[in-house]
PDB file of C-alpha atoms in Angstrom:
ATOM      1  CA  UNK K   1     163.094 190.333 307.051  1.00  0.00           C
ATOM      2  CA  UNK K   2     165.349 193.391 306.415  1.00  0.00           C
ATOM      3  CA  UNK K   3     167.942 193.860 308.851  1.00  0.00           C
ATOM      4  CA  UNK K   4     165.723 196.375 312.213  1.00  0.00           C
ATOM      5  CA  UNK K   5     162.815 196.030 310.420  1.00  0.00           C
ATOM      6  CA  UNK K   6     160.914 195.475 313.852  1.00  0.00           C
ATOM      7  CA  UNK K   7     162.357 199.010 315.359  1.00  0.00           C
ATOM      8  CA  UNK K   8     159.366 200.677 314.540  1.00  0.00           C
ATOM      9  CA  UNK K   9     157.429 197.765 316.923  1.00  0.00           C
ATOM     10  CA  UNK K  10     160.736 198.121 319.890  1.00  0.00           C
ATOM     11  CA  UNK K  11     160.588 201.943 320.997  1.00  0.00           C
ATOM     12  CA  UNK K  12     156.807 201.796 321.054  1.00  0.00           C
ATOM     13  CA  UNK K  13     157.102 198.763 323.389  1.00  0.00           C
ATOM     14  CA  UNK K  14     159.425 200.113 325.251  1.00  0.00           C
ATOM     15  CA  UNK K  15     157.899 203.135 326.404  1.00  0.00           C
ATOM     16  CA  UNK K  16     155.090 200.840 327.632  1.00  0.00           C
ATOM     17  CA  UNK K  17     157.584 199.035 329.767  1.00  0.00           C
ATOM     18  CA  UNK K  18     158.908 201.602 330.874  1.00  0.00           C
ATOM     19  CA  UNK K  19     155.191 203.412 331.757  1.00  0.00           C
ATOM     20  CA  UNK K  20     154.018 199.699 333.530  1.00  0.00           C
ATOM     21  CA  UNK K  21     156.972 200.397 335.223  1.00  0.00           C
ATOM     22  CA  UNK K  22     156.854 204.536 336.579  1.00  0.00           C
ATOM     23  CA  UNK K  23     152.646 202.813 337.068  1.00  0.00           C
ATOM     24  CA  UNK K  24     154.104 200.172 339.455  1.00  0.00           C
ATOM     25  CA  UNK K  25     156.113 202.717 341.415  1.00  0.00           C
ATOM     26  CA  UNK K  26     153.158 204.823 341.218  1.00  0.00           C
ATOM     27  CA  UNK K  27     150.231 202.487 342.860  1.00  0.00           C
ATOM     28  CA  UNK K  28     152.508 199.393 343.728  1.00  0.00           C
ATOM     29  CA  UNK K  29     152.963 200.982 347.105  1.00  0.00           C
ATOM     30  CA  UNK K  30     149.564 200.961 347.920  1.00  0.00           C
ATOM     31  CA  UNK K  31     148.394 197.664 346.635  1.00  0.00           C
ATOM     32  CA  UNK K  32     150.151 195.432 349.584  1.00  0.00           C
ATOM     33  CA  UNK K  33     147.701 197.836 352.586  1.00  0.00           C
ATOM     34  CA  UNK K  34     143.948 196.511 350.109  1.00  0.00           C
ATOM     35  CA  UNK K  35     143.812 193.795 351.824  1.00  0.00           C
ATOM     36  CA  UNK K  36     144.963 194.685 355.267  1.00  0.00           C
ATOM     37  CA  UNK K  37     142.614 197.753 355.205  1.00  0.00           C
ATOM     38  CA  UNK K  38     139.950 194.645 354.045  1.00  0.00           C
ATOM     39  CA  UNK K  39     140.362 192.472 356.649  1.00  0.00           C
ATOM     40  CA  UNK K  40     140.114 195.222 359.323  1.00  0.00           C
ATOM     41  CA  UNK K  41     136.829 196.388 357.905  1.00  0.00           C
ATOM     42  CA  UNK K  42     135.729 193.122 357.773  1.00  0.00           C
ATOM     43  CA  UNK K  43     136.223 191.834 361.232  1.00  0.00           C
ATOM     44  CA  UNK K  44     136.345 195.295 362.681  1.00  0.00           C
ATOM     45  CA  UNK K  45     139.920 193.872 364.604  1.00  0.00           C
ATOM     46  CA  UNK K  46     142.327 196.244 364.470  1.00  0.00           C
ATOM     47  CA  UNK K  47     144.954 194.660 367.129  1.00  0.00           C
ATOM     48  CA  UNK K  48     147.334 193.177 364.138  1.00  0.00           C
ATOM     49  CA  UNK K  49     147.616 196.417 362.923  1.00  0.00           C
ATOM     50  CA  UNK K  50     150.124 198.492 364.067  1.00  0.00           C
ATOM     51  CA  UNK K  51     149.803 202.119 363.011  1.00  0.00           C
ATOM     52  CA  UNK K  52     153.385 202.702 363.940  1.00  0.00           C
ATOM     53  CA  UNK K  53     153.445 201.461 360.214  1.00  0.00           C
ATOM     54  CA  UNK K  54     151.509 205.096 358.870  1.00  0.00           C
ATOM     55  CA  UNK K  55     153.693 206.773 360.571  1.00  0.00           C
ATOM     56  CA  UNK K  56     156.770 205.744 359.829  1.00  0.00           C
ATOM     57  CA  UNK K  57     155.530 206.370 355.898  1.00  0.00           C
ATOM     58  CA  UNK K  58     153.792 209.137 356.805  1.00  0.00           C
ATOM     59  CA  UNK K  59     157.292 210.569 358.324  1.00  0.00           C
ATOM     60  CA  UNK K  60     159.220 209.036 354.933  1.00  0.00           C
ATOM     61  CA  UNK K  61     157.167 210.484 352.588  1.00  0.00           C
ATOM     62  CA  UNK K  62     156.772 213.570 353.604  1.00  0.00           C
ATOM     63  CA  UNK K  63     159.854 214.015 354.134  1.00  0.00           C
ATOM     64  CA  UNK K  64     161.012 212.544 350.518  1.00  0.00           C
ATOM     65  CA  UNK K  65     158.809 215.180 349.289  1.00  0.00           C
ATOM     66  CA  UNK K  66     160.689 217.958 350.995  1.00  0.00           C
ATOM     67  CA  UNK K  67     163.636 216.245 349.230  1.00  0.00           C
ATOM     68  CA  UNK K  68     162.038 216.465 346.023  1.00  0.00           C
ATOM     69  CA  UNK K  69     162.483 220.308 346.070  1.00  0.00           C
ATOM     70  CA  UNK K  70     165.683 220.206 346.879  1.00  0.00           C
ATOM     71  CA  UNK K  71     166.738 217.339 344.284  1.00  0.00           C
ATOM     72  CA  UNK K  72     164.726 216.582 341.663  1.00  0.00           C
ATOM     73  CA  UNK K  73     164.312 212.850 341.592  1.00  0.00           C
ATOM     74  CA  UNK K  74     161.664 210.931 339.191  1.00  0.00           C
ATOM     75  CA  UNK K  75     158.257 211.836 339.275  1.00  0.00           C
ATOM     76  CA  UNK K  76     156.828 208.928 339.760  1.00  0.00           C
ATOM     77  CA  UNK K  77     158.295 208.749 342.699  1.00  0.00           C
ATOM     78  CA  UNK K  78     157.323 212.150 343.979  1.00  0.00           C
ATOM     79  CA  UNK K  79     153.393 210.492 343.022  1.00  0.00           C
ATOM     80  CA  UNK K  80     154.159 207.590 345.158  1.00  0.00           C
ATOM     81  CA  UNK K  81     154.663 209.463 348.599  1.00  0.00           C
ATOM     82  CA  UNK K  82     151.505 211.955 347.999  1.00  0.00           C
ATOM     83  CA  UNK K  83     149.551 208.970 346.950  1.00  0.00           C
ATOM     84  CA  UNK K  84     150.993 206.743 349.846  1.00  0.00           C
ATOM     85  CA  UNK K  85     150.363 210.208 352.454  1.00  0.00           C
ATOM     86  CA  UNK K  86     147.155 209.726 351.163  1.00  0.00           C
ATOM     87  CA  UNK K  87     146.729 205.915 352.191  1.00  0.00           C
ATOM     88  CA  UNK K  88     147.822 205.768 355.637  1.00  0.00           C
ATOM     89  CA  UNK K  89     145.630 208.872 356.465  1.00  0.00           C
ATOM     90  CA  UNK K  90     143.064 206.204 354.848  1.00  0.00           C
ATOM     91  CA  UNK K  91     144.023 204.057 356.853  1.00  0.00           C
ATOM     92  CA  UNK K  92     145.146 205.602 360.034  1.00  0.00           C
ATOM     93  CA  UNK K  93     140.887 206.381 359.799  1.00  0.00           C
ATOM     94  CA  UNK K  94     139.709 203.308 359.260  1.00  0.00           C
ATOM     95  CA  UNK K  95     141.811 201.755 362.606  1.00  0.00           C
ATOM     96  CA  UNK K  96     141.254 204.871 364.683  1.00  0.00           C
ATOM     97  CA  UNK K  97     137.414 204.630 364.640  1.00  0.00           C
ATOM     98  CA  UNK K  98     137.438 200.709 364.735  1.00  0.00           C
ATOM     99  CA  UNK K  99     139.793 200.756 368.331  1.00  0.00           C
ATOM    100  CA  UNK K 100     137.308 203.375 370.151  1.00  0.00           C
ATOM    101  CA  UNK K 101     134.274 201.585 369.032  1.00  0.00           C
ATOM    102  CA  UNK K 102     135.825 198.677 370.644  1.00  0.00           C
ATOM    103  CA  UNK K 103     136.818 200.269 373.946  1.00  0.00           C
ATOM    104  CA  UNK K 104     134.456 200.750 376.640  1.00  0.00           C
ATOM    105  CA  UNK K 105     134.500 203.941 379.377  1.00  0.00           C
ATOM    106  CA  UNK K 106     138.371 203.925 378.071  1.00  0.00           C
ATOM    107  CA  UNK K 107     139.971 208.640 379.102  1.00  0.00           C
ATOM    108  CA  UNK K 108     139.937 210.724 375.770  1.00  0.00           C
ATOM    109  CA  UNK K 109     143.671 210.893 374.495  1.00  0.00           C
ATOM    110  CA  UNK K 110     143.677 213.723 372.251  1.00  0.00           C
ATOM    111  CA  UNK K 111     147.254 215.865 370.383  1.00  0.00           C
ATOM    112  CA  UNK K 112     145.144 219.054 370.970  1.00  0.00           C
ATOM    113  CA  UNK K 113     142.932 220.237 374.447  1.00  0.00           C
ATOM    114  CA  UNK K 114     140.114 219.107 374.768  1.00  0.00           C
ATOM    115  CA  UNK K 115     137.182 220.612 373.500  1.00  0.00           C
ATOM    116  CA  UNK K 116     134.243 218.712 374.556  1.00  0.00           C
ATOM    117  CA  UNK K 117     132.131 218.137 378.194  1.00  0.00           C
ATOM    118  CA  UNK K 118     132.893 214.779 378.061  1.00  0.00           C
ATOM    119  CA  UNK K 119     136.462 215.256 378.091  1.00  0.00           C
ATOM    120  CA  UNK K 120     136.509 218.069 380.385  1.00  0.00           C
ATOM    121  CA  UNK K 121     135.480 216.365 382.442  1.00  0.00           C
ATOM    122  CA  UNK K 122     138.135 213.521 382.330  1.00  0.00           C
ATOM    123  CA  UNK K 123     140.871 216.439 382.733  1.00  0.00           C
ATOM    124  CA  UNK K 124     143.224 216.305 385.151  1.00  0.00           C
ATOM    125  CA  UNK K 125     143.152 219.654 387.138  1.00  0.00           C
ATOM    126  CA  UNK K 126     146.103 221.017 384.964  1.00  0.00           C
ATOM    127  CA  UNK K 127     145.526 220.515 381.779  1.00  0.00           C
ATOM    128  CA  UNK K 128     148.128 222.464 379.283  1.00  0.00           C
ATOM    129  CA  UNK K 129     146.986 223.555 375.666  1.00  0.00           C
ATOM    130  CA  UNK K 130     148.625 220.199 374.034  1.00  0.00           C
ATOM    131  CA  UNK K 131     147.369 216.263 375.655  1.00  0.00           C
ATOM    132  CA  UNK K 132     151.144 215.244 374.728  1.00  0.00           C
ATOM    133  CA  UNK K 133     151.617 212.777 376.919  1.00  0.00           C
ATOM    134  CA  UNK K 134     154.316 211.080 374.652  1.00  0.00           C
ATOM    135  CA  UNK K 135     152.812 207.228 376.162  1.00  0.00           C
ATOM    136  CA  UNK K 136     149.709 208.349 374.526  1.00  0.00           C
ATOM    137  CA  UNK K 137     151.380 209.682 371.555  1.00  0.00           C
ATOM    138  CA  UNK K 138     149.686 208.252 368.495  1.00  0.00           C
ATOM    139  CA  UNK K 139     147.330 206.302 370.680  1.00  0.00           C
ATOM    140  CA  UNK K 140     144.681 209.046 369.982  1.00  0.00           C
ATOM    141  CA  UNK K 141     141.360 208.568 369.955  1.00  0.00           C
ATOM    142  CA  UNK K 142     139.532 210.867 367.204  1.00  0.00           C
ATOM    143  CA  UNK K 143     141.759 210.922 363.522  1.00  0.00           C
ATOM    144  CA  UNK K 144     141.420 214.199 362.930  1.00  0.00           C
ATOM    145  CA  UNK K 145     143.735 214.610 366.409  1.00  0.00           C
ATOM    146  CA  UNK K 146     146.118 212.517 363.953  1.00  0.00           C
ATOM    147  CA  UNK K 147     145.332 215.216 361.382  1.00  0.00           C
ATOM    148  CA  UNK K 148     146.497 217.741 363.138  1.00  0.00           C
ATOM    149  CA  UNK K 149     150.061 215.979 364.619  1.00  0.00           C
ATOM    150  CA  UNK K 150     151.197 215.420 360.274  1.00  0.00           C
ATOM    151  CA  UNK K 151     150.196 219.600 359.558  1.00  0.00           C
ATOM    152  CA  UNK K 152     152.407 219.842 362.295  1.00  0.00           C
ATOM    153  CA  UNK K 153     155.078 218.136 361.525  1.00  0.00           C
ATOM    154  CA  UNK K 154     155.220 218.978 357.977  1.00  0.00           C
ATOM    155  CA  UNK K 155     154.949 222.671 358.421  1.00  0.00           C
ATOM    156  CA  UNK K 156     157.638 221.964 361.112  1.00  0.00           C
ATOM    157  CA  UNK K 157     160.287 220.847 358.005  1.00  0.00           C
ATOM    158  CA  UNK K 158     158.415 222.280 355.011  1.00  0.00           C
ATOM    159  CA  UNK K 159     160.444 225.402 357.522  1.00  0.00           C
ATOM    160  CA  UNK K 160     163.479 223.814 358.191  1.00  0.00           C
ATOM    161  CA  UNK K 161     163.538 223.036 354.514  1.00  0.00           C
ATOM    162  CA  UNK K 162     163.414 225.933 353.283  1.00  0.00           C
ATOM    163  CA  UNK K 163     165.644 227.758 355.700  1.00  0.00           C
ATOM    164  CA  UNK K 164     168.286 225.604 354.061  1.00  0.00           C
ATOM    165  CA  UNK K 165     167.637 224.813 351.037  1.00  0.00           C
ATOM    166  CA  UNK K 166     170.832 225.873 349.433  1.00  0.00           C
ATOM    167  CA  UNK K 167     172.821 223.861 351.845  1.00  0.00           C
ATOM    168  CA  UNK K 168     173.941 220.139 349.470  1.00  0.00           C
ATOM    169  CA  UNK K 169     174.737 219.025 353.108  1.00  0.00           C
ATOM    170  CA  UNK K 170     171.396 219.458 354.200  1.00  0.00           C
ATOM    171  CA  UNK K 171     169.705 217.716 350.968  1.00  0.00           C
ATOM    172  CA  UNK K 172     171.389 214.435 350.953  1.00  0.00           C
ATOM    173  CA  UNK K 173     170.390 214.174 354.920  1.00  0.00           C
ATOM    174  CA  UNK K 174     167.094 214.684 354.442  1.00  0.00           C
ATOM    175  CA  UNK K 175     166.900 212.323 352.221  1.00  0.00           C
ATOM    176  CA  UNK K 176     169.288 209.821 353.138  1.00  0.00           C
ATOM    177  CA  UNK K 177     166.660 209.869 356.059  1.00  0.00           C
ATOM    178  CA  UNK K 178     163.540 209.570 354.060  1.00  0.00           C
ATOM    179  CA  UNK K 179     164.344 206.622 352.153  1.00  0.00           C
ATOM    180  CA  UNK K 180     165.624 205.491 355.698  1.00  0.00           C
ATOM    181  CA  UNK K 181     162.552 206.083 357.438  1.00  0.00           C
ATOM    182  CA  UNK K 182     161.044 204.017 354.774  1.00  0.00           C
ATOM    183  CA  UNK K 183     163.331 201.385 354.860  1.00  0.00           C
ATOM    184  CA  UNK K 184     162.531 200.505 358.963  1.00  0.00           C
ATOM    185  CA  UNK K 185     158.559 200.392 357.374  1.00  0.00           C
ATOM    186  CA  UNK K 186     158.326 197.032 358.672  1.00  0.00           C
ATOM    187  CA  UNK K 187     160.054 197.346 362.085  1.00  0.00           C
ATOM    188  CA  UNK K 188     156.923 198.406 363.943  1.00  0.00           C
ATOM    189  CA  UNK K 189     154.996 195.748 362.690  1.00  0.00           C
ATOM    190  CA  UNK K 190     158.261 193.306 363.199  1.00  0.00           C
ATOM    191  CA  UNK K 191     157.937 193.921 367.243  1.00  0.00           C
ATOM    192  CA  UNK K 192     154.113 193.824 367.037  1.00  0.00           C
ATOM    193  CA  UNK K 193     153.972 190.243 366.138  1.00  0.00           C
ATOM    194  CA  UNK K 194     157.874 189.890 369.229  1.00  0.00           C
ATOM    195  CA  UNK K 195     155.286 191.164 371.441  1.00  0.00           C
ATOM    196  CA  UNK K 196     152.282 189.471 370.693  1.00  0.00           C
ATOM    197  CA  UNK K 197     155.114 186.147 369.972  1.00  0.00           C
ATOM    198  CA  UNK K 198     151.797 185.955 366.800  1.00  0.00           C
ATOM    199  CA  UNK K 199     151.471 187.202 363.694  1.00  0.00           C
ATOM    200  CA  UNK K 200     147.776 186.643 364.316  1.00  0.00           C
ATOM    201  CA  UNK K 201     145.626 189.827 363.010  1.00  0.00           C
ATOM    202  CA  UNK K 202     148.633 190.436 360.404  1.00  0.00           C
ATOM    203  CA  UNK K 203     147.908 190.012 356.620  1.00  0.00           C
ATOM    204  CA  UNK K 204     150.071 187.677 355.180  1.00  0.00           C
ATOM    205  CA  UNK K 205     149.230 189.073 351.652  1.00  0.00           C
ATOM    206  CA  UNK K 206     150.468 192.937 353.125  1.00  0.00           C
ATOM    207  CA  UNK K 207     153.443 191.344 353.918  1.00  0.00           C
ATOM    208  CA  UNK K 208     154.229 189.117 351.229  1.00  0.00           C
ATOM    209  CA  UNK K 209     153.504 192.674 348.666  1.00  0.00           C
ATOM    210  CA  UNK K 210     155.484 194.204 351.040  1.00  0.00           C
ATOM    211  CA  UNK K 211     158.612 192.272 349.827  1.00  0.00           C
ATOM    212  CA  UNK K 212     157.852 191.895 346.444  1.00  0.00           C
ATOM    213  CA  UNK K 213     157.055 195.621 345.931  1.00  0.00           C
ATOM    214  CA  UNK K 214     159.959 196.690 348.110  1.00  0.00           C
ATOM    215  CA  UNK K 215     162.145 193.865 345.695  1.00  0.00           C
ATOM    216  CA  UNK K 216     161.166 195.469 342.515  1.00  0.00           C
ATOM    217  CA  UNK K 217     161.736 199.050 344.606  1.00  0.00           C
ATOM    218  CA  UNK K 218     165.068 198.518 344.903  1.00  0.00           C
ATOM    219  CA  UNK K 219     165.403 196.942 341.568  1.00  0.00           C
ATOM    220  CA  UNK K 220     164.192 200.102 340.090  1.00  0.00           C
ATOM    221  CA  UNK K 221     166.339 202.174 341.893  1.00  0.00           C
ATOM    222  CA  UNK K 222     169.624 200.960 340.329  1.00  0.00           C
ATOM    223  CA  UNK K 223     168.483 200.756 337.646  1.00  0.00           C
ATOM    224  CA  UNK K 224     166.959 203.971 336.717  1.00  0.00           C
ATOM    225  CA  UNK K 225     169.993 205.211 338.874  1.00  0.00           C
ATOM    226  CA  UNK K 226     168.220 206.964 341.856  1.00  0.00           C
ATOM    227  CA  UNK K 227     169.950 208.783 344.296  1.00  0.00           C
ATOM    228  CA  UNK K 228     172.253 206.258 345.995  1.00  0.00           C
ATOM    229  CA  UNK K 229     170.413 207.172 349.567  1.00  0.00           C
ATOM    230  CA  UNK K 230     167.891 205.287 347.683  1.00  0.00           C
ATOM    231  CA  UNK K 231     168.907 201.845 346.754  1.00  0.00           C
ATOM    232  CA  UNK K 232     171.100 201.027 349.693  1.00  0.00           C
ATOM    233  CA  UNK K 233     167.859 201.639 352.350  1.00  0.00           C
ATOM    234  CA  UNK K 234     165.928 199.485 349.550  1.00  0.00           C
ATOM    235  CA  UNK K 235     167.781 197.251 350.459  1.00  0.00           C
ATOM    236  CA  UNK K 236     167.417 197.032 354.102  1.00  0.00           C
ATOM    237  CA  UNK K 237     163.441 197.572 353.380  1.00  0.00           C
ATOM    238  CA  UNK K 238     164.152 193.858 351.588  1.00  0.00           C
ATOM    239  CA  UNK K 239     165.666 192.282 354.933  1.00  0.00           C
ATOM    240  CA  UNK K 240     163.232 193.162 357.621  1.00  0.00           C
ATOM    241  CA  UNK K 241     161.118 191.747 355.256  1.00  0.00           C
ATOM    242  CA  UNK K 242     162.105 188.789 355.224  1.00  0.00           C
ATOM    243  CA  UNK K 243     162.748 189.146 358.482  1.00  0.00           C
ATOM    244  CA  UNK K 244     158.723 189.402 359.016  1.00  0.00           C
ATOM    245  CA  UNK K 245     158.417 186.589 356.891  1.00  0.00           C
ATOM    246  CA  UNK K 246     160.803 184.291 359.603  1.00  0.00           C
ATOM    247  CA  UNK K 247     158.087 185.120 362.814  1.00  0.00           C
ATOM    248  CA  UNK K 248     155.672 183.956 360.232  1.00  0.00           C
ATOM    249  CA  UNK K 249     157.521 180.756 359.561  1.00  0.00           C
ATOM    250  CA  UNK K 250     158.546 180.473 363.632  1.00  0.00           C
ATOM    251  CA  UNK K 251     155.231 181.746 364.958  1.00  0.00           C
ATOM    252  CA  UNK K 252     153.303 179.169 362.789  1.00  0.00           C
ATOM    253  CA  UNK K 253     154.723 175.706 362.975  1.00  0.00           C
ATOM    254  CA  UNK K 254     156.834 176.624 366.662  1.00  0.00           C
ATOM    255  CA  UNK K 255     153.668 178.161 368.390  1.00  0.00           C
ATOM    256  CA  UNK K 256     154.544 180.727 371.625  1.00  0.00           C
ATOM    257  CA  UNK K 257     152.509 181.158 374.418  1.00  0.00           C
ATOM    258  CA  UNK K 258     149.519 183.137 374.021  1.00  0.00           C
ATOM    259  CA  UNK K 259     149.506 186.440 374.823  1.00  0.00           C
ATOM    260  CA  UNK K 260     145.951 187.225 377.024  1.00  0.00           C
ATOM    261  CA  UNK K 261     143.748 189.658 375.342  1.00  0.00           C
ATOM    262  CA  UNK K 262     140.995 192.220 376.264  1.00  0.00           C
ATOM    263  CA  UNK K 263     137.403 191.515 375.358  1.00  0.00           C
ATOM    264  CA  UNK K 264     137.616 194.082 373.578  1.00  0.00           C
ATOM    265  CA  UNK K 265     140.678 192.456 371.372  1.00  0.00           C
ATOM    266  CA  UNK K 266     141.126 196.499 369.052  1.00  0.00           C
ATOM    267  CA  UNK K 267     142.698 197.311 372.547  1.00  0.00           C
ATOM    268  CA  UNK K 268     145.543 200.481 372.489  1.00  0.00           C
ATOM    269  CA  UNK K 269     148.149 198.071 373.135  1.00  0.00           C
ATOM    270  CA  UNK K 270     148.309 197.652 369.207  1.00  0.00           C
ATOM    271  CA  UNK K 271     147.562 200.795 367.823  1.00  0.00           C
TER     272      UNK K 271
END
């Protein structure tokens, strides 16, 4: 065989691997939520999943998209953010529907003022336009309230980014905030597990996929020389995933005192 003979095959293979890695980056991030989505839909119980995970990912990916306008990183990372935002909205929609269907005689909470007679009756005498009680933030009763909140955040941060887009310091800070927020993804679930002294209701498959996906993603960042913020926060994210896996081990082999639950398990406490 002549030297360099297989080169005609090597180049297409390299291209194929490159496409495969890009595809894994775009769609791999949403795969961990498929088993969790199916579990919630099957059991009609969303207590084991913290919707603050959705909040963290929505904020992180909105900021990452805005960061792209200031520093054009690889397009697969941009598409990953778009796909993730859609996925998190679908998760929020399901969790909200399940929680509300399991609650009886619970006061409706909303991001915007009530527009139904039912809510107007229950509303306090002095009600502002925004029913924005921090104690009930991200515990609203309608999916549309979450959408309004996300759109408001996007509009405000988008306008600020437009004004400061020429500042390299602002752009780099924006990129750091985006990936650091995503690195904190597992913290709400970590805290929820600690609060419940249990990992019951949480999809173990989801966490295992988190860990493997975050490890792959971090290696991808390093090999493709992505902005340094991505690599540093990717490592932090892997450490948080490992901490959650340790909780699974500890609470399985050393059970804690069970937490009392109401008759309707998909309560606002978990959402």
